Amino acid sequence: MSQCYESTRDKLVSKKASEAILQGLSEDGGLFVLRNLNELHIHIESLIDDDYLSIATKVLGVFLNDFSEEEVRMCVDKAYTNKFSAKEITPLVELKDAHVLELFHGPTSAFKDVALSILPQFTKTALTKNEMTEDILILTATSGDTGKAALEGYKDVDRTKIIIFYPSGGVSKVQETQMITQEGKNTGVCAIDGNFDDAQSGVKELFLNETFKRDLLEKNIKLSSANSINIGRLIPQMVYYFYAYKTLVNQGKINCGDKVNFVVPTGNFGNILAGYYAKQLGLPVNKLVCAANENNVLYDFLTTGTYNKNREFLKTISPSMDILISSNLERLLYYVSDCDNEYVTQLMTSLKTTGTYTVNERVLAKLKETFSAGYASNEETQKTIQDVYVKENYLMDPHTAVGYKVLLENKDKEHVSVVLSTASPYKFTKSVYEALHGPTNDDEFTLMKKLHAETNVVIPENLNGLEDKIVLHDDSIEKETMKSYIMEKAGQLV
Ligand SMILES: *Cc1c(COP(=O)(O)O)cnc(C)c1O
């Protein structure tokens, strides 16, 4: 009998995978988890000759325990066939000091496409499976990339509506333009007066607001989330860890069984947590290296055991990592505390009331077994973009550069290292251009053309001509009015 999902905060919660996906967040505020992760196992040897889609089908099948194999395969096919501009889906590029796993060849040029191309397929399958009669409303806060990737994934998917909130002035021009020009009769986009944490906590509160949910149900609408708190968003991210590994074996860079480091530019802790899951399933991982920007809460936490969000929120040139509350860390705390729901609840209560918590020695030691951490300032990030371009003719975006800087600073000659590249350089054109040439007043779209002329790196199709698209969304609200905004907007979407 396969396991059910429980809440990180309550082991008596018991959900099938499809229910956990539809619900997003547990009623008690916890996240859905499988208790005995290490009972699940993927045989690496069995993946060596597989392509991305086959690996995905095998890995996802383990977690989607109430989906048939055929259903999983159908979701995978719909998500990845002809949707990505690289036939490998996530190609691995070799540089001097590391391999770069390019996760940005999806429909919106961000790594979040990998998960958000398939989550809507899970949602649709889960709705049918559970014979639900309500429509689903996806509510999501975005630090920039999730928003567009989710909009694109859910656009015109039957029986779903989606509303995205983004921090006003907190995303790049390209990111904002991508979102406010979004097509689809079921899509809504709105700026929030505040930063990403404000937007995220606003959405999280609504998920726990019973009257709000009852009011929506009267309109035959049920809430769900596309943030990486949703287990259906997290698990597709494991696939490329396996894919990178098997590619290294195929290329003769490692022998099957050799351990590998993964360096992950981290914000909400979803991407790197998927690496932890992959390791629990048997992927030979040496270290997972958490790379942060100047908002280095996670660096402090993984080195000292104290998480403290009471600090200034800094706007950096890697805005998708400007986060002080990393939601998915809760799942890791659950596992490293040996699934102690009460302990996790205690820590989360402390975080909510005081903004800080400290884990015990045993937990910290366990964290350090698997994780190491580093961070990069804006200046170091810029210098890395420039150095790597000049020396190796490889153009990376600022988030990837944060990872690369942390890699260079923690050189490990014994293991092959893979840096996860989370965005196309063209999603953050201005920062990339300025890293190469210094400050400029040109707008991002002019710079895109200049950067292309200079480097010959192809502009992704979805970003080419973006500036000429019609703006279809111009809403902007105070975060206190999110609730009434949603009630009104949900009624207009079809
Ligand atoms: C979202 C994002 C990240 C952070 O990933 P998490 O899973 O939130 O840790 C890093 N880089 C880019 C470009 C992103 O969009």
PDB file of C-alpha atoms in Angstrom, residues 7 13 15 23 25-30 32 207-208 210 213:
ATOM      1  CA  SER A   7       1.247  17.808   6.846  1.00  0.00           C
ATOM      2  CA  VAL A  13      -3.473  14.582   7.969  1.00  0.00           C
ATOM      3  CA  LYS A  15      -4.133  12.927   1.533  1.00  0.00           C
ATOM      4  CA  GLN A  23      -5.346  21.709  -2.076  1.00  0.00           C
ATOM      5  CA  LEU A  25      -1.369  23.908   1.426  1.00  0.00           C
ATOM      6  CA  SER A  26      -2.595  21.891   4.412  1.00  0.00           C
ATOM      7  CA  GLU A  27      -5.401  23.395   6.584  1.00  0.00           C
ATOM      8  CA  ASP A  28      -3.005  23.777   9.493  1.00  0.00           C
ATOM      9  CA  GLY A  29      -0.643  25.922   7.432  1.00  0.00           C
ATOM     10  CA  GLY A  30       1.842  23.068   6.960  1.00  0.00           C
ATOM     11  CA  PHE A  32       2.299  18.220   2.282  1.00  0.00           C
ATOM     12  CA  PHE A 207      -5.443  30.243   1.914  1.00  0.00           C
ATOM     13  CA  LEU A 208      -6.135  29.949   5.635  1.00  0.00           C
ATOM     14  CA  GLU A 210     -12.239  30.241   6.109  1.00  0.00           C
ATOM     15  CA  LYS A 213     -12.890  30.237   1.048  1.00  0.00           C
TER      16      LYS A 213
END
